Tab-separated table of C-alpha atoms and ligand atoms in Angstrom:
chain	number	residue	atom	x	y	z
D	1	MET	CA	0.000	0.000	0.000
D	2	SER	CA	1.432	3.379	-0.969
D	3	ARG	CA	1.509	6.057	1.670
D	4	ALA	CA	-0.092	9.394	0.905
D	5	PRO	CA	2.512	12.200	0.973
D	6	LEU	CA	2.453	14.444	4.036
D	7	THR	CA	0.803	17.849	3.569
D	8	PRO	CA	2.900	20.863	4.661
D	9	LEU	CA	1.278	22.669	7.566
D	10	GLU	CA	1.281	25.977	5.649
D	11	ASP	CA	-0.756	24.375	2.841
D	12	ALA	CA	-3.280	22.925	5.263
D	13	LEU	CA	-3.585	26.266	7.048
D	14	ALA	CA	-4.087	28.155	3.778
D	15	ALA	CA	-6.784	25.689	2.681
D	16	VAL	CA	-8.581	25.986	6.011
D	17	LEU	CA	-8.411	29.785	6.119
D	18	ALA	CA	-9.698	30.010	2.550
D	19	GLN	CA	-13.013	28.609	3.858
D	20	ALA	CA	-13.252	30.861	6.910
D	21	GLN	CA	-15.594	33.650	5.785
D	22	PRO	CA	-16.517	35.946	8.677
D	23	LEU	CA	-19.870	34.940	10.148
D	24	PRO	CA	-22.829	37.300	9.708
D	25	GLY	CA	-24.583	38.714	12.743
D	26	ALA	CA	-22.392	41.381	14.354
D	27	ALA	CA	-24.046	43.164	17.267
D	28	PHE	CA	-23.358	46.024	19.646
D	29	VAL	CA	-22.234	45.053	23.147
D	30	ASP	CA	-21.453	47.156	26.192
D	31	LEU	CA	-17.769	47.972	26.637
D	32	LEU	CA	-17.568	45.848	29.775
D	33	GLN	CA	-18.708	42.821	27.743
D	34	ALA	CA	-16.428	43.515	24.790
D	35	ASP	CA	-12.982	42.454	26.041
D	36	GLY	CA	-11.483	39.860	23.688
D	37	ARG	CA	-14.241	40.218	21.084
D	38	VAL	CA	-13.429	41.149	17.490
D	39	LEU	CA	-14.397	44.662	16.402
D	40	ALA	CA	-16.836	44.355	13.483
D	41	ALA	CA	-16.566	47.892	12.052
D	42	ASP	CA	-14.066	50.748	12.129
D	43	CYS	CA	-14.509	53.041	15.085
D	44	ILE	CA	-14.493	56.638	13.780
D	45	ALA	CA	-13.747	59.337	16.365
D	46	PRO	CA	-16.852	61.503	16.974
D	47	LEU	CA	-14.696	64.088	18.792
D	48	GLN	CA	-11.054	64.893	19.335
D	49	VAL	CA	-9.185	63.713	22.406
D	50	PRO	CA	-8.271	65.640	24.413
D	51	PRO	CA	-11.069	68.062	23.505
D	52	LEU	CA	-9.063	71.190	24.513
D	53	ASP	CA	-5.440	72.155	25.120
D	54	ASN	CA	-4.891	71.338	28.787
D	55	SER	CA	-2.318	71.230	31.512
D	56	ALA	CA	-0.140	68.169	32.101
D	57	MET	CA	0.888	69.407	35.565
D	58	ASP	CA	-0.304	71.132	38.695
D	59	GLY	CA	1.284	74.578	38.470
D	60	TYR	CA	0.814	77.924	36.708
D	61	ALA	CA	-0.296	78.775	33.184
D	62	VAL	CA	1.828	81.591	31.782
D	63	ARG	CA	2.710	83.575	28.697
D	64	SER	CA	6.205	82.165	28.327
D	65	ALA	CA	7.506	85.460	26.909
D	66	GLU	CA	6.611	87.126	30.227
D	67	VAL	CA	8.842	84.715	32.152
D	68	ALA	CA	12.029	85.266	30.194
D	69	GLN	CA	14.279	85.120	33.253
D	70	ALA	CA	14.443	82.959	36.345
D	71	GLY	CA	13.267	84.909	39.353
D	72	THR	CA	10.425	86.731	37.517
D	73	ALA	CA	7.436	87.233	39.862
D	74	LEU	CA	3.855	87.759	38.583
D	75	PRO	CA	0.421	88.044	40.238
D	76	VAL	CA	-2.150	85.250	40.001
D	77	SER	CA	-5.323	86.450	38.243
D	78	GLN	CA	-7.430	83.269	38.234
D	79	ARG	CA	-7.639	79.684	39.475
D	80	ILE	CA	-8.621	76.854	37.083
D	81	PRO	CA	-9.252	73.419	38.635
D	82	ALA	CA	-9.940	70.352	36.413
D	83	GLY	CA	-13.532	70.414	35.208
D	84	GLN	CA	-13.661	74.206	34.865
D	85	VAL	CA	-12.817	76.586	32.060
D	86	GLY	CA	-10.880	79.789	32.756
D	87	THR	CA	-11.077	83.160	31.040
D	88	ALA	CA	-8.514	84.844	28.772
D	89	LEU	CA	-5.281	85.327	30.693
D	90	GLN	CA	-4.768	88.985	31.619
D	91	VAL	CA	-1.499	90.395	30.373
D	92	GLY	CA	1.155	90.446	33.097
D	93	THR	CA	-0.524	87.746	35.204
D	94	VAL	CA	-0.537	83.959	35.494
D	95	ALA	CA	-3.269	81.419	36.283
D	96	ARG	CA	-3.139	78.800	39.006
D	97	ILE	CA	-3.946	75.582	37.115
D	98	PHE	CA	-4.340	71.878	37.863
D	99	THR	CA	-3.651	68.750	35.816
D	100	GLY	CA	-6.242	68.234	33.091
D	101	ALA	CA	-7.695	71.753	33.319
D	102	PRO	CA	-8.012	73.617	29.986
D	103	LEU	CA	-5.364	76.208	29.218
D	104	PRO	CA	-6.795	79.758	29.441
D	105	PRO	CA	-6.668	81.639	26.120
D	106	GLY	CA	-3.410	83.595	25.895
D	107	ALA	CA	-1.349	81.166	27.970
D	108	ASP	CA	1.184	79.063	26.067
D	109	ALA	CA	3.075	77.122	28.750
D	110	ILE	CA	2.741	75.536	32.170
D	111	VAL	CA	5.323	75.906	34.912
D	112	MET	CA	5.057	73.072	37.383
D	113	GLN	CA	4.496	74.120	40.975
D	114	GLU	CA	7.775	72.514	42.087
D	115	ASP	CA	9.567	75.238	40.079
D	116	CYS	CA	7.554	78.077	41.686
D	117	THR	CA	7.561	79.908	45.007
D	118	VAL	CA	4.520	81.758	46.328
D	119	LEU	CA	5.712	85.071	47.771
D	120	ASP	CA	4.253	86.795	50.849
D	121	ASP	CA	2.501	89.371	48.645
D	122	GLY	CA	0.682	86.576	46.772
D	123	ARG	CA	2.749	86.808	43.602
D	124	VAL	CA	4.426	83.709	42.231
D	125	ARG	CA	8.133	83.646	41.553
D	126	PHE	CA	9.301	81.420	38.725
D	127	ASP	CA	12.597	79.699	39.474
D	128	ALA	CA	12.845	78.167	35.997
D	129	VAL	CA	12.276	79.649	32.524
D	130	PRO	CA	9.495	77.873	30.595
D	131	GLN	CA	9.752	76.833	26.956
D	132	PRO	CA	6.695	77.729	24.848
D	133	GLY	CA	4.326	74.737	24.846
D	134	GLN	CA	5.889	73.124	27.874
D	135	PHE	CA	3.581	70.733	29.809
D	136	VAL	CA	0.702	71.529	27.480
D	137	ARG	CA	-1.285	68.558	26.162
D	138	ARG	CA	-2.506	69.657	22.744
D	139	ALA	CA	-6.148	69.228	21.752
D	140	GLY	CA	-6.499	66.173	19.496
D	141	GLN	CA	-2.977	64.887	20.219
D	142	ASP	CA	-4.365	61.457	21.165
D	143	ILE	CA	-7.185	61.108	18.630
D	144	ALA	CA	-8.088	63.483	15.789
D	145	LEU	CA	-11.753	64.177	15.044
D	146	GLY	CA	-12.987	61.828	12.309
D	147	SER	CA	-9.931	59.587	12.405
D	148	THR	CA	-10.113	55.787	12.646
D	149	ALA	CA	-9.473	55.232	16.321
D	150	LEU	CA	-9.843	51.428	16.179
D	151	GLN	CA	-9.866	49.267	13.066
D	152	ALA	CA	-12.355	46.544	12.205
D	153	GLY	CA	-10.809	43.142	12.842
D	154	LEU	CA	-9.050	44.219	16.040
D	155	ARG	CA	-9.402	41.836	18.968
D	156	LEU	CA	-10.408	44.226	21.689
D	157	THR	CA	-8.039	44.626	24.612
D	158	PRO	CA	-8.509	46.523	27.864
D	159	ALA	CA	-6.505	49.382	26.306
D	160	ALA	CA	-8.771	49.461	23.225
D	161	LEU	CA	-11.847	49.593	25.463
D	162	GLY	CA	-10.292	52.550	27.273
D	163	LEU	CA	-9.736	54.345	23.975
D	164	ALA	CA	-13.356	53.750	22.932
D	165	ALA	CA	-14.529	55.030	26.300
D	166	SER	CA	-12.384	58.154	25.909
D	167	LEU	CA	-14.436	58.864	22.769
D	168	GLY	CA	-17.642	58.595	24.766
D	169	LEU	CA	-18.699	55.274	23.224
D	170	ALA	CA	-20.663	52.984	25.544
D	171	GLN	CA	-20.961	50.081	23.107
D	172	LEU	CA	-18.955	48.656	20.230
D	173	PRO	CA	-20.027	46.473	17.300
D	174	VAL	CA	-18.438	43.025	17.661
D	175	ALA	CA	-18.506	39.858	15.606
D	176	ARG	CA	-20.877	37.127	16.664
D	177	ARG	CA	-19.328	34.358	18.749
D	178	PRO	CA	-18.972	31.219	16.598
D	179	ARG	CA	-21.207	28.449	17.951
D	180	VAL	CA	-19.006	25.372	18.127
D	181	ALA	CA	-20.216	21.835	18.851
D	182	LEU	CA	-17.423	19.905	20.540
D	183	PHE	CA	-17.319	16.093	20.457
D	184	SER	CA	-14.885	13.583	21.842
D	185	THR	CA	-14.913	10.176	20.170
D	186	GLY	CA	-13.899	6.739	21.372
D	187	ASP	CA	-15.346	3.815	23.319
D	188	GLU	CA	-12.360	3.939	25.674
D	189	LEU	CA	-13.255	7.353	27.057
D	190	ALA	CA	-14.709	7.926	30.515
D	191	LEU	CA	-15.836	11.337	31.716
D	192	PRO	CA	-14.111	12.561	34.899
D	193	GLY	CA	-16.688	12.408	37.666
D	194	SER	CA	-18.640	9.580	36.052
D	195	ILE	CA	-16.503	6.968	37.784
D	196	ALA	CA	-13.956	7.015	40.602
D	197	PRO	CA	-10.390	6.992	39.250
D	198	GLN	CA	-9.578	3.697	41.034
D	199	ASP	CA	-12.653	2.064	39.457
D	200	LEU	CA	-11.708	2.945	35.862
D	201	PRO	CA	-12.136	-0.333	33.934
D	202	PRO	CA	-9.073	-1.743	32.186
D	203	GLY	CA	-8.700	-0.367	28.686
D	204	HIS	CA	-10.399	2.906	29.545
D	205	ILE	CA	-8.879	6.370	29.906
D	206	PHE	CA	-10.320	9.616	31.126
D	207	ASN	CA	-11.369	12.095	28.491
D	208	SER	CA	-8.883	14.938	28.723
D	209	ASN	CA	-9.294	16.504	25.268
D	210	ARG	CA	-12.787	17.735	26.083
D	211	TYR	CA	-11.454	20.033	28.788
D	212	VAL	CA	-8.474	21.262	26.812
D	213	LEU	CA	-10.529	22.025	23.700
D	214	ALA	CA	-13.569	23.514	25.411
D	215	SER	CA	-11.351	25.903	27.366
D	216	LEU	CA	-9.349	26.883	24.297
D	217	LEU	CA	-12.453	27.541	22.208
D	218	GLN	CA	-13.924	29.722	24.934
D	219	ARG	CA	-10.726	31.728	25.184
D	220	TRP	CA	-10.853	32.234	21.421
D	221	GLY	CA	-14.281	33.801	21.601
D	222	CYS	CA	-16.476	30.786	20.822
D	223	GLU	CA	-19.689	29.629	22.390
D	224	VAL	CA	-19.101	25.912	23.057
D	225	VAL	CA	-21.959	23.432	22.754
D	226	ASP	CA	-21.020	20.219	24.551
D	227	GLY	CA	-21.603	17.310	22.177
D	228	GLY	CA	-20.357	14.750	24.713
D	229	ILE	CA	-18.568	11.530	23.835
D	230	LEU	CA	-19.410	9.800	20.559
D	231	PRO	CA	-19.150	6.008	20.722
D	232	ASP	CA	-17.183	4.235	18.005
D	233	ASP	CA	-20.404	3.624	16.129
D	234	ARG	CA	-21.361	4.893	12.715
D	235	ALA	CA	-25.089	5.423	13.224
D	236	ALA	CA	-24.646	7.284	16.490
D	237	THR	CA	-21.936	9.466	14.958
D	238	HIS	CA	-24.171	10.201	11.962
D	239	THR	CA	-27.124	11.262	14.123
D	240	ALA	CA	-25.034	13.437	16.407
D	241	LEU	CA	-23.119	15.307	13.700
D	242	ALA	CA	-26.198	15.866	11.531
D	243	ARG	CA	-28.126	17.281	14.488
D	244	ALA	CA	-25.310	19.569	15.642
D	245	ALA	CA	-24.805	20.963	12.146
D	246	GLU	CA	-28.346	22.359	12.200
D	247	ASP	CA	-27.589	25.141	14.667
D	248	CYS	CA	-23.807	25.306	14.958
D	249	ASP	CA	-21.246	27.128	12.822
D	250	LEU	CA	-18.502	24.588	13.394
D	251	LEU	CA	-18.274	20.963	14.529
D	252	VAL	CA	-15.035	19.940	16.222
D	253	THR	CA	-14.163	16.343	17.038
D	254	SER	CA	-11.095	14.783	18.579
D	255	ALA	CA	-9.859	11.314	17.576
D	256	GLY	CA	-11.478	8.848	15.217
D	257	VAL	CA	-10.120	10.481	12.052
D	258	SER	CA	-7.369	8.005	11.295
D	259	VAL	CA	-8.034	5.313	8.746
D	260	GLY	CA	-8.688	2.365	11.067
D	261	GLU	CA	-12.079	0.607	10.806
D	262	GLU	CA	-12.986	2.014	14.230
D	263	ASP	CA	-12.630	5.548	12.895
D	264	HIS	CA	-16.202	6.489	11.992
D	265	VAL	CA	-16.012	10.243	11.824
D	266	ARG	CA	-14.452	10.384	8.381
D	267	PRO	CA	-17.065	8.289	6.488
D	268	VAL	CA	-19.925	10.053	8.276
D	269	VAL	CA	-18.710	13.539	7.347
D	270	GLU	CA	-18.126	12.362	3.768
D	271	GLN	CA	-21.712	11.155	3.663
D	272	LEU	CA	-23.176	14.320	5.221
D	273	GLY	CA	-20.998	16.776	3.327
D	274	ALA	CA	-17.389	16.688	2.271
D	275	LEU	CA	-14.083	16.074	3.947
D	276	SER	CA	-10.378	16.412	3.275
D	277	LEU	CA	-8.227	14.243	5.466
D	278	TRP	CA	-4.614	15.203	5.642
D	279	LYS	CA	-1.595	13.723	7.207
D	280	ILE	CA	0.120	16.959	8.064
D	281	ALA	CA	3.897	17.163	8.065
D	282	MET	CA	3.996	18.254	11.673
D	283	LYS	CA	5.041	16.615	14.878
D	284	PRO	CA	3.107	15.970	16.958
D	285	GLY	CA	-0.244	15.982	15.221
D	286	LYS	CA	-0.342	14.100	11.933
D	287	PRO	CA	-4.028	13.357	11.234
D	288	PHE	CA	-6.195	16.420	10.666
D	289	ALA	CA	-9.563	16.533	8.904
D	290	PHE	CA	-11.394	19.523	7.486
D	291	GLY	CA	-14.671	19.827	5.650
D	292	HIS	CA	-18.323	20.615	6.155
D	293	VAL	CA	-21.652	19.031	7.040
D	294	ARG	CA	-24.753	20.140	5.123
D	295	ARG	CA	-27.849	21.100	7.053
D	296	SER	CA	-31.363	19.635	6.746
D	297	GLY	CA	-30.709	16.438	4.898
D	298	GLY	CA	-28.475	17.960	2.284
D	299	ASP	CA	-30.663	20.842	1.085
D	300	PRO	CA	-28.070	23.313	-0.255
D	301	ALA	CA	-30.216	26.319	0.681
D	302	ALA	CA	-30.068	25.337	4.343
D	303	GLY	CA	-26.336	26.008	4.447
D	304	ARG	CA	-23.621	24.058	6.099
D	305	ALA	CA	-21.538	23.800	9.238
D	306	HIS	CA	-17.761	23.691	9.047
D	307	PHE	CA	-16.083	20.555	10.316
D	308	ILE	CA	-12.649	20.162	11.919
D	309	GLY	CA	-11.389	16.774	13.095
D	310	LEU	CA	-8.423	16.904	15.446
D	311	PRO	CA	-6.174	13.988	16.376
D	312	GLY	CA	-6.893	11.985	19.531
D	313	ASN	CA	-3.532	12.039	21.248
D	314	PRO	CA	-3.804	14.763	23.866
D	315	VAL	CA	-0.650	16.686	22.927
D	316	SER	CA	-1.385	16.348	19.203
D	317	SER	CA	-4.921	17.507	19.745
D	318	LEU	CA	-3.761	20.547	21.730
D	319	ILE	CA	-1.057	21.561	19.263
D	320	THR	CA	-3.167	21.135	16.114
D	321	ALA	CA	-5.827	23.193	17.876
D	322	LEU	CA	-3.276	25.951	18.576
D	323	VAL	CA	-1.901	26.102	15.035
D	324	LEU	CA	-4.989	25.293	12.910
D	325	LEU	CA	-8.210	25.602	14.908
D	326	ARG	CA	-7.261	28.917	16.541
D	327	PRO	CA	-6.625	30.800	13.263
D	328	PHE	CA	-9.822	29.325	11.825
D	329	VAL	CA	-12.147	30.428	14.633
D	330	LEU	CA	-10.483	33.862	14.765
D	331	ALA	CA	-11.015	34.207	11.011
D	332	LEU	CA	-14.704	33.259	11.469
D	333	GLN	CA	-14.878	36.332	13.709
D	334	GLY	CA	-13.205	38.518	11.092
D	335	ALA	CA	-10.015	39.010	13.105
D	336	SER	CA	-7.330	40.726	11.053
D	337	VAL	CA	-4.492	38.964	12.871
D	338	VAL	CA	-4.983	35.209	13.191
D	339	GLN	CA	-1.379	34.039	13.431
D	340	PRO	CA	0.792	34.557	16.495
D	341	PRO	CA	3.833	36.830	16.113
D	342	ALA	CA	7.205	35.095	16.026
D	343	HIS	CA	9.653	35.517	18.877
D	344	TRP	CA	13.256	34.543	18.423
D	345	LEU	CA	14.998	33.174	21.497
D	346	THR	CA	18.238	31.374	22.150
D	347	ALA	CA	18.220	27.596	22.442
D	348	ASP	CA	19.837	26.054	25.497
D	349	PHE	CA	19.277	22.612	23.975
D	350	GLU	CA	20.225	20.820	20.807
D	351	ILE	CA	18.452	18.816	18.117
D	352	THR	CA	20.948	16.479	16.544
D	353	GLN	CA	18.693	14.480	14.229
D	354	ARG	CA	16.891	15.863	11.224
D	355	ASP	CA	13.168	15.254	11.060
D	356	SER	CA	11.111	15.290	7.875
D	357	ARG	CA	8.303	17.073	9.746
D	358	ARG	CA	8.013	20.546	11.223
D	359	GLU	CA	8.204	19.978	14.954
D	360	PHE	CA	6.575	21.827	17.842
D	361	LEU	CA	8.702	21.220	20.923
D	362	ARG	CA	7.467	21.937	24.421
D	363	ALA	CA	9.892	24.470	25.930
D	364	ARG	CA	10.301	27.110	28.576
D	365	ARG	CA	12.785	29.827	29.465
D	366	ASN	CA	15.428	29.202	32.084
D	367	ALA	CA	16.846	31.800	34.484
D	368	ALA	CA	19.145	33.085	31.732
D	369	GLY	CA	16.178	33.627	29.410
D	370	GLN	CA	17.184	30.777	27.106
D	371	LEU	CA	14.927	27.945	26.066
D	372	GLU	CA	15.001	24.496	27.617
D	373	LEU	CA	13.031	21.498	26.387
D	374	PHE	CA	10.836	19.210	28.424
D	375	ALA	CA	12.713	15.926	28.592
D	376	ASN	CA	9.917	13.745	27.190
D	377	GLN	CA	8.517	15.122	23.920
D	378	ASN	CA	6.210	12.130	23.328
D	379	SER	CA	2.787	13.137	22.000
D	380	GLY	CA	0.990	11.294	24.794
D	381	VAL	CA	2.745	13.223	27.569
D	382	LEU	CA	0.392	16.038	28.543
D	383	THR	CA	2.719	16.918	31.435
D	384	SER	CA	5.027	18.536	28.873
D	385	THR	CA	2.346	21.067	27.965
D	386	VAL	CA	1.768	22.062	31.578
D	387	TRP	CA	5.495	22.398	32.278
D	388	ALA	CA	6.140	24.392	29.107
D	389	GLU	CA	5.631	28.125	28.489
D	390	GLY	CA	5.262	27.582	24.784
D	391	LEU	CA	6.440	25.825	21.666
D	392	VAL	CA	9.658	25.913	19.707
D	393	ASP	CA	8.600	25.892	16.053
D	394	ASN	CA	11.376	23.967	14.315
D	395	PRO	CA	11.154	23.697	10.509
D	396	ALA	CA	11.535	20.310	8.827
D	397	GLN	CA	15.072	19.008	8.353
D	398	THR	CA	16.521	21.556	10.767
D	399	LEU	CA	19.212	20.821	13.323
D	400	ILE	CA	19.535	23.056	16.374
D	401	ALA	CA	22.793	23.768	18.164
D	402	ARG	CA	23.030	25.318	21.607
D	403	GLY	CA	23.107	29.102	21.159
D	404	ASP	CA	21.052	29.065	17.949
D	405	SER	CA	18.160	31.481	17.594
D	406	VAL	CA	14.884	29.560	17.366
D	407	ARG	CA	11.280	30.566	16.730
D	408	PHE	CA	9.228	30.468	19.920
D	409	LEU	CA	5.450	30.634	20.258
D	410	PRO	CA	4.503	31.537	23.842
D	411	PHE	CA	1.332	29.860	25.088
D	412	SER	CA	0.339	33.215	26.567
D	413	GLU	CA	-0.206	34.480	23.016
D	414	LEU	CA	-1.857	31.320	21.714
D	415	LEU	CA	-4.296	30.968	24.590
D	416	THR	CA	-6.000	34.268	23.876
C	1	LIG	P1	-7.693	7.635	17.725
C	1	LIG	O1	-7.454	8.765	16.782
C	1	LIG	O2	-9.136	7.393	17.975
C	1	LIG	O3	-6.986	6.408	17.282
C	1	LIG	O4	-7.049	8.057	19.111
C	1	LIG	C1	-5.661	8.273	19.247
C	1	LIG	C2	-5.244	8.216	20.714
C	1	LIG	O5	-5.784	9.305	21.414
C	1	LIG	C3	-5.714	6.974	21.456
C	1	LIG	O6	-4.677	6.555	22.324
C	1	LIG	C4	-6.899	7.475	22.227
C	1	LIG	O7	-7.171	6.715	23.363
C	1	LIG	C5	-6.460	8.873	22.597
C	1	LIG	N1	-7.617	9.732	22.816
C	1	LIG	C6	-8.647	9.851	21.977
C	1	LIG	N2	-9.549	10.730	22.453
C	1	LIG	C7	-9.084	11.158	23.641
C	1	LIG	C8	-9.572	12.074	24.611
C	1	LIG	N3	-10.757	12.703	24.434
C	1	LIG	N4	-8.847	12.290	25.710
C	1	LIG	C9	-7.661	11.656	25.868
C	1	LIG	N5	-7.144	10.798	24.984
C	1	LIG	C10	-7.839	10.536	23.869
C	2	LIG	MG1	-10.520	6.187	18.642
């Protein structure tokens, strides 16, 4: 039997992303509900920020030309706390002013109070000479009126919510959360809590993928519909996938997509829609399936749900989710950035054998800031993923010597 050639990960990712049209159904949500959501339309500034020239310091607003020498003393003609607006600054006087208060017309600089001395007669002596414009925050210096303050496709961060709030916006339009049905497959699986660990029958294992994948999908903005455990049975798999496709945007399964006769997911998806099954040239994580399931008995007008089949091995399932499922569900939300940025760090380990597959090694930084590998890189060892801070992304056929710069993907960036 000839073996199918391995598909490069980049090709699989491109094929998957080509199918990820942003879902319809954006809606406005309150700012406090919008963290992590994807902005569905450009946010155009309805005003400038700050609205007026204002003081960056507690001190005195002056005409800088009137304080040409250190030691100049001038009377105080008005007091402008934050929240109030002063009047035009009288010639030959200064204004007491506080941080954030608008500059009075005529003033062109702020002298901070630490550089001033209040004299017994009430005048203020300036111990430093101000530069024109000093400690003045210019109107519009943060955001210009009518400018694009936030771009569609941005995943909203606390900072972005602050910027929207500074424009007076109480709500933002965000992409709909993808509704994702999550299934585990396999007769060997037991749900934690359904049986005491010491009573687990021989041949069974606890279902760990469910918890990994459900948590990841939630972090990536999805609404997860728990599809439970599918038995290794074709009819049951058929019923469950067909039903979930009716009201979900995406069906995700783990395991059961190899080519053994106990792998029922593949033929069922082929029957209900279409499926590409790839052996991806990555390690861990070879089998990966992608396709769709048609709704309502195959009526094309009823639409379809996307389908992604992840491998069963826990580490493979996690890593294929990070590198393929994450970009896909972010693209469904219209995110403009779906790939993590590359970080280059120094290896404090070596890879002395070439591998034909691109490898994702579980690694973390040591005290010197260099990367160490978890000792056991086997795809069944979930411990490695808890120990690690991220993945070294090592291209196919690449040796690594100690001191080499390697591409590192921190989990902290993949888990959001
Ligand atoms: P399969 O693709 O069905 O051959 O599964 C590959 C391996 O992954 C087998 O050792 C399974 O027992 C294991 N596996 C499958 N699903 C899960 C799961 N939900 N949690 C933990 N291990 C799993
Ligand atoms: Mg199985």
